[in-house]
Structures are given as structure tokens and as C-alpha cells.
């Protein structure tokens, strides 16, 4: 049994704790939060209001960090110094030196570390990456990715809305799409961006030039109560692969449309892909658990790719 401790029982923990609990070979031994009222939803594990005490009183294989962004690096380093493997919510940190310190600690302590960049484990995004790599629809020409929503209204002492704590729209939201681009295509050759940041409003658009193709992206925290909407359109020579409100669709040059992850077919389906449409939050935790269990390197999320992403985001601050 892998023994897991989760620190931070706010919003995103709801995508972590139940997923750990779905795994037969994992036991969530304890959860930690400075607000005890957050424990109600997790009655099974032991409850701690103090992280040091939780580490002292239990043996863990994995600590899972679901804390606000500004605490990620220091809590990861503390757990790794006790010889515990760490998986952390994104972003890894706001500063590049914290990334270096995290990986230095992991190496020195001979433990594994992974930041859970969920799009790397998201079936629809993996599908696009595989289309690019196989060339099944020809070369990639252009892409659009968007991640839109309203300004964060409620969080633990409003940390989301404080630049020095969350990094605002670049580090909190746009990071997902940029991280996917770097994961799938490597570092862009160049980029331009525009940002409108006002009280209660933050909007960023960025265009990444990869030489053979370019990618437009948008991220928003609108003041308006705009419902969260993420998606993409990738224009290949022979097809458009789109994730929109009706899910993933491939529109090909012959006028056919197919739903490759559900197997649903419009007129014809020439796609060879048969990827499972799983839950990215489960997939990322399962991947890390397997790396720990089988003592395999965490190859899917590398320090170099995270540094590339952070370097670009820091120019958008
Ligand atoms: N991957 C995704 O799709 C995704 C989505 C949402 C949030 N996130 C990330 O998850 C992280 C957490 O976001 P959230 O929305 O859950 O935040 P949140 O504010 O809802 O929850 C954070 C929790 O941490 C607790 N906490 C704060 N300081 C603590 C301490 N010193 N010790 C123990 N507990 C402490 C708070 O009481 C709170 O319950 C952020 O970094 C965010 O960027 C990722």
C-alpha cells in the first residue's frame, strides 16, 4: 500500500482525495488544513491542522500538495527533506530559483517530485499531440487555445487575487495552455502577448511562433460572470481537431466529422485513434504513484520544460 498525505483541503483537493481513494493500492492516511472545517468532506483519514505534526506522526510514501501557489515550493522541499516523494498542484512555483531548489532537493534526497500539469494527462490534449507526432492529418498549420472564466470570487483569504501569491492570470490559468504547448512542441521560437489587467479583471492573449506553425491563446478572468470555458482548434493540412462545448471533434477535408474519443462517427471515420477518455486528475496521480511504486523516473514532466514555461510567464507578469 502506498501511504499518501494530502495538504490543503480547498477546491482542488476535491479532484485529488477522491481519486487517490479510488486506487486499490493507495491509502490516504492523513489530510492537513489550517481550517478544520475543511475536514468534513474527508471523514476517513486522520486530520491535522499542522503540517509538521502530520509529517512527524505518520509514515508517507507520497505527500500531495493542494495548497495555494505561494506555499508549493516550501512545503514540497520540507516533505522531500524528510525523504518523502512529492506531487504538487500547479504552478510549481512563481520563481525559477524555486524550481531549481525543488529539483536539487529531490536529487539530494533521492526522492521523486512531479508537478501535476493536468493537460499532459488529458485525453483530448494527448490526442492532438499524437496527431501532430503521427502526421495523420498532415502538418500542423495553426492552433487556437482558450481558457476563459470570471474573476475568482472566493478563496482562502483571497489569495487568488493577489499578484505576489498567485501570479494572477499568467501563472494561474494561461500556464495550462503554455505548459501543454511546451510539452507537445517544445519551446516556441518567439512570442508576443497583450495583457489588460485592471482591478477585478485580467485578460491575456499570446501568440507563439513555432516556425512551421503558430498558436494563438487566450486566458481571462473577466469581471463579468462568464462561465468557465476551455478548448482548442488545431488546424492540420487535412483536418481541424477541435475541443469545443460538444467535446472533441475531428472535421476532415472530405466533409466528414468524427468523435475519436467516444467512437461516435458522423459520415465516416478514418481515424485510427482509440484513446481512453479518462479523468486527467486521476491519470496524473496514477502516473506518479506508478513512478514511485516501480521506481521509474518522472519523464512526463521535466524540470527543463517547467523552467521554459516559467521563464515565459515571468515576462508576462
Ligand atoms: N490543475 C487544476 O486544474 C487546478 C484547478 C484549481 C486550482 N489549482 C491549483 O491548486 C492550488 C490550490 O487551489 P485551491 O483552489 O484548492 O485553493 P483554496 O484556497 O480553495 O484551497 C487551499 C487550501 O489550503 C489551505 N491552507 C492554506 N495555508 C495552509 C497551511 N499553511 N497549511 C495547511 N493548509 C493550508 C486553506 O485553508 C485552503 O483550504 C493552487 O495552486 C491552484 O493553482 C489547480
XYZ file of C-alpha atoms and ligand atoms in Angstrom:
361
model
C 0.000 0.000 0.000
C 1.239 3.463 -0.871
C 0.597 5.813 2.022
C -0.478 9.276 0.894
C -0.911 12.516 2.839
C -2.714 15.486 1.300
C -2.040 19.054 2.434
C -4.606 21.724 1.538
C -8.269 20.681 1.576
C -9.735 23.504 -0.545
C -11.207 23.459 -4.041
C -8.718 21.343 -5.967
C -8.370 18.723 -3.224
C -11.794 17.541 -4.417
C -10.080 16.317 -7.595
C -7.246 14.645 -5.653
C -8.505 12.968 -2.464
C -11.376 11.009 -4.127
C -9.053 9.942 -6.960
C -6.447 8.623 -4.526
C -9.270 6.830 -2.715
C -10.322 5.123 -5.992
C -6.942 3.349 -6.153
C -6.713 -0.141 -4.638
C -3.039 0.161 -3.799
C -3.230 3.586 -2.126
C -4.325 4.633 1.335
C -4.950 8.307 2.158
C -3.552 8.175 5.669
C -3.978 11.825 6.661
C -5.085 15.222 5.390
C -3.955 18.626 6.616
C -5.520 22.088 6.526
C -5.274 25.092 8.840
C -9.087 25.417 8.625
C -10.564 22.376 10.421
C -13.981 22.912 8.824
C -12.398 21.689 5.564
C -12.070 18.159 7.038
C -15.812 17.440 6.980
C -15.703 16.181 3.404
C -12.883 13.726 4.213
C -14.029 11.781 7.285
C -11.782 8.730 6.769
C -8.152 9.927 7.073
C -6.554 11.433 10.186
C -6.893 15.224 10.404
C -4.043 17.631 11.090
C -4.009 21.400 11.334
C -0.212 21.433 11.405
C 1.873 20.031 8.535
C 4.994 19.372 10.668
C 2.931 17.370 13.127
C 1.396 15.352 10.300
C 4.868 14.540 8.960
C 6.194 13.667 12.430
C 3.356 11.331 13.389
C 2.998 9.323 10.146
C 4.984 7.467 7.542
C 4.248 8.570 3.995
C 5.309 7.401 0.556
C 3.756 10.460 -1.101
C 2.765 13.947 0.012
C 0.263 15.607 -2.311
C 0.333 19.418 -2.179
C -3.019 21.111 -2.852
C -2.065 24.373 -1.152
C -2.254 27.916 -2.537
C 0.506 28.591 -5.055
C 2.798 30.663 -2.792
C 3.240 27.650 -0.455
C 4.037 24.994 -3.077
C 7.836 25.204 -3.074
C 8.444 25.462 0.668
C 6.060 22.614 1.539
C 7.488 20.397 -1.227
C 11.033 20.972 -0.007
C 10.066 20.314 3.613
C 8.449 16.963 2.755
C 11.273 15.876 0.441
C 13.830 16.669 3.164
C 12.045 14.011 5.214
C 12.638 11.530 2.385
C 9.061 11.641 1.040
C 8.072 11.742 -2.649
C 6.014 14.802 -3.584
C 3.349 15.530 -6.162
C 2.194 19.152 -6.240
C -0.560 21.153 -7.841
C 0.491 23.669 -10.482
C 2.233 26.022 -10.771
C 5.419 24.507 -9.407
C 6.310 27.999 -8.109
C 6.384 31.604 -9.273
C 10.176 31.956 -9.430
C 12.702 29.944 -11.408
C 15.073 29.672 -8.424
C 12.380 27.768 -6.519
C 12.183 25.241 -9.367
C 15.933 24.707 -9.129
C 15.771 24.356 -5.327
C 12.942 21.804 -5.593
C 14.800 19.613 -8.071
C 18.076 19.935 -6.145
C 16.329 18.722 -3.009
C 14.686 15.821 -4.869
C 18.038 14.752 -6.253
C 19.886 15.111 -2.964
C 17.221 13.199 -1.026
C 16.771 10.623 -3.816
C 13.005 11.118 -3.931
C 10.610 11.791 -6.799
C 8.895 15.077 -7.497
C 6.199 15.926 -10.023
C 4.062 18.969 -10.622
C 0.623 17.883 -11.745
C 0.215 19.759 -15.021
C -3.098 18.162 -15.814
C -3.250 18.823 -19.578
C -0.295 16.480 -20.045
C -2.668 13.748 -18.809
C -5.835 14.965 -20.560
C -7.067 12.590 -23.303
C -8.234 15.337 -25.704
C -4.900 17.152 -25.492
C -2.940 13.910 -25.741
C -4.969 13.143 -28.876
C -3.807 16.367 -30.532
C -0.200 15.653 -29.566
C -0.449 12.205 -31.142
C -1.950 13.698 -34.360
C 0.998 16.080 -34.535
C 3.535 13.311 -33.945
C 1.997 10.779 -36.359
C 1.207 13.326 -39.064
C -2.076 11.500 -39.691
C -3.756 14.743 -40.822
C -0.646 16.286 -42.367
C 1.338 19.121 -40.917
C 0.098 21.441 -38.226
C -0.600 24.918 -39.629
C -2.248 26.963 -36.867
C -3.836 26.497 -33.470
C -6.064 28.367 -31.057
C -6.365 27.518 -27.374
C -8.560 29.301 -24.863
C -9.187 29.168 -21.138
C -11.802 31.692 -20.128
C -13.729 32.449 -16.989
C -14.761 35.005 -14.420
C -12.585 36.698 -11.808
C -12.010 34.399 -8.798
C -14.630 35.377 -6.242
C -13.831 33.232 -3.233
C -10.620 31.689 -1.967
C -8.759 31.281 1.286
C -8.078 34.954 2.306
C -8.473 35.917 -1.329
C -5.025 34.637 -2.267
C -6.005 34.111 -5.931
C -6.412 37.865 -6.480
C -3.004 38.819 -5.009
C -0.265 39.034 -7.600
C 2.567 38.042 -5.258
C 0.618 34.965 -4.071
C -0.935 33.522 -7.240
C 0.846 35.271 -10.129
C -2.662 36.092 -11.467
C -3.773 35.059 -14.966
C -0.395 34.085 -16.483
C 0.615 31.710 -13.668
C -2.810 30.564 -12.632
C -4.653 29.993 -15.909
C -2.569 30.572 -19.013
C 0.100 28.238 -17.573
C -2.067 25.249 -18.552
C -2.078 26.021 -22.279
C 1.527 27.189 -22.412
C 2.655 24.104 -20.496
C 0.809 21.908 -22.986
C 2.455 23.693 -25.935
C 5.918 23.238 -24.448
C 5.146 19.600 -23.623
C 3.827 18.865 -27.125
C 6.015 21.062 -29.339
C 8.950 22.266 -27.223
C 9.950 25.881 -26.638
C 8.483 28.390 -29.105
C 10.903 30.303 -31.339
C 9.330 33.610 -30.319
C 6.111 35.030 -28.904
C 4.157 38.236 -28.497
C 1.478 38.955 -25.928
C -1.058 41.547 -24.807
C -2.474 41.827 -21.336
C -5.181 44.011 -19.810
C -5.003 43.902 -16.023
C -7.449 46.045 -14.058
C -8.964 45.617 -10.594
C -11.321 42.649 -10.863
C -10.280 41.870 -14.452
C -7.327 40.124 -16.055
C -7.046 39.155 -19.726
C -4.074 37.802 -21.650
C -3.650 36.870 -25.275
C -0.390 35.421 -26.556
C 0.792 34.163 -29.932
C 3.571 31.593 -30.049
C 5.586 31.186 -33.237
C 6.993 27.717 -33.902
C 8.324 28.464 -37.365
C 6.150 25.996 -39.334
C 3.014 26.924 -37.403
C 1.762 29.494 -34.939
C -0.551 29.251 -31.949
C -2.980 31.881 -30.626
C -4.008 31.640 -26.989
C -6.431 33.486 -24.735
C -6.899 33.438 -20.966
C -9.353 35.505 -18.972
C -10.652 36.337 -15.574
C -13.492 38.583 -16.762
C -15.273 40.826 -14.295
C -18.422 39.520 -15.926
C -19.750 36.242 -14.587
C -18.579 34.395 -17.698
C -18.815 30.603 -17.270
C -15.549 28.678 -17.421
C -14.791 27.510 -20.946
C -11.620 25.813 -22.130
C -10.987 24.422 -25.560
C -8.944 24.424 -28.733
C -8.871 24.225 -32.526
C -5.826 22.726 -34.231
C -5.729 23.238 -37.993
C -3.794 20.472 -39.719
C -3.380 20.268 -43.507
C -6.167 17.672 -43.792
C -8.355 18.243 -40.736
C -9.366 20.558 -37.925
C -9.249 18.908 -34.495
C -11.458 20.889 -32.141
C -12.371 20.674 -28.454
C -15.496 22.779 -28.072
C -18.646 22.700 -25.989
C -19.756 19.432 -27.629
C -16.447 17.667 -26.915
C -13.604 16.593 -29.187
C -14.388 16.514 -32.917
C -12.288 15.890 -35.992
C -13.551 17.707 -39.104
C -11.724 16.358 -42.121
C -11.121 17.785 -45.579
C -13.734 15.432 -47.128
C -16.531 16.892 -45.056
C -16.582 14.072 -42.509
C -16.753 14.584 -38.788
C -15.868 12.107 -36.058
C -15.719 11.960 -32.285
C -12.487 9.997 -31.853
C -12.638 9.541 -28.073
C -16.229 8.324 -27.932
C -16.066 6.362 -31.180
C -19.062 8.353 -32.471
C -18.929 8.841 -36.251
C -20.583 11.460 -38.452
C -20.322 10.429 -42.075
C -17.105 8.443 -41.977
C -14.327 7.843 -39.503
C -10.882 7.461 -40.927
C -9.205 7.951 -37.597
C -7.043 5.172 -36.155
C -7.043 6.586 -32.672
C -8.678 4.825 -29.787
C -7.555 6.653 -26.676
C -9.487 6.241 -23.452
C -11.277 9.423 -22.399
C -10.140 9.231 -18.780
C -10.029 11.688 -15.956
C -6.826 13.729 -16.155
C -6.701 14.252 -12.383
C -6.860 10.511 -11.821
C -4.336 9.885 -14.611
C -1.744 12.318 -13.260
C -1.879 10.875 -9.726
C -1.852 7.295 -11.045
C 1.175 8.071 -13.209
C 3.076 9.472 -10.239
C 2.049 6.564 -7.984
C 3.380 4.156 -10.632
C 6.675 6.053 -10.863
C 7.050 5.739 -7.080
C 5.972 2.077 -6.935
C 8.130 0.959 -9.836
C 10.971 3.371 -9.068
C 10.742 4.885 -12.541
C 11.853 8.432 -13.437
C 9.123 11.053 -13.805
C 9.674 11.530 -17.535
C 6.365 13.150 -18.434
C 7.021 16.389 -16.542
C 10.628 17.556 -16.752
C 12.445 20.340 -14.924
C 13.625 21.801 -18.257
C 10.101 22.126 -19.651
C 8.861 23.728 -16.424
C 11.719 26.244 -16.500
C 10.887 27.123 -20.122
C 7.271 27.783 -19.137
C 8.162 29.813 -16.043
C 10.658 31.910 -17.945
C 7.976 32.964 -20.452
C 5.325 33.554 -17.776
C 7.694 35.764 -15.830
C 7.920 38.045 -18.860
C 4.127 38.371 -18.859
C 3.848 39.472 -15.218
N -4.936 21.742 -12.017
C -6.048 22.442 -11.962
O -6.896 22.329 -12.827
C -6.253 23.381 -10.805
C -7.541 23.916 -10.569
C -7.703 24.731 -9.454
C -6.629 25.034 -8.634
N -5.400 24.524 -8.916
C -4.238 24.846 -8.069
O -4.420 24.215 -6.805
C -3.881 25.010 -5.764
C -4.944 25.187 -4.673
O -6.055 25.855 -5.221
P -7.490 25.791 -4.500
O -8.473 26.386 -5.461
O -7.761 24.442 -3.965
O -7.250 26.841 -3.302
P -8.140 27.021 -1.994
O -7.864 28.367 -1.468
O -9.552 26.608 -2.287
O -7.553 25.885 -1.005
C -6.312 25.967 -0.395
C -6.422 25.340 0.990
O -5.141 25.363 1.615
C -5.341 25.625 2.993
N -4.117 26.164 3.584
C -3.607 27.415 3.434
N -2.457 27.548 4.126
C -2.220 26.336 4.710
C -1.175 25.819 5.528
N -0.150 26.586 5.892
N -1.264 24.545 5.963
C -2.318 23.758 5.610
N -3.342 24.197 4.843
C -3.288 25.464 4.373
C -6.509 26.605 3.019
O -7.149 26.631 4.279
C -7.383 26.082 1.892
O -8.380 25.197 2.381
C -3.448 26.325 -6.415
O -2.065 26.385 -6.539
C -4.126 26.327 -7.781
O -3.327 26.965 -8.764
C -5.206 23.695 -9.968
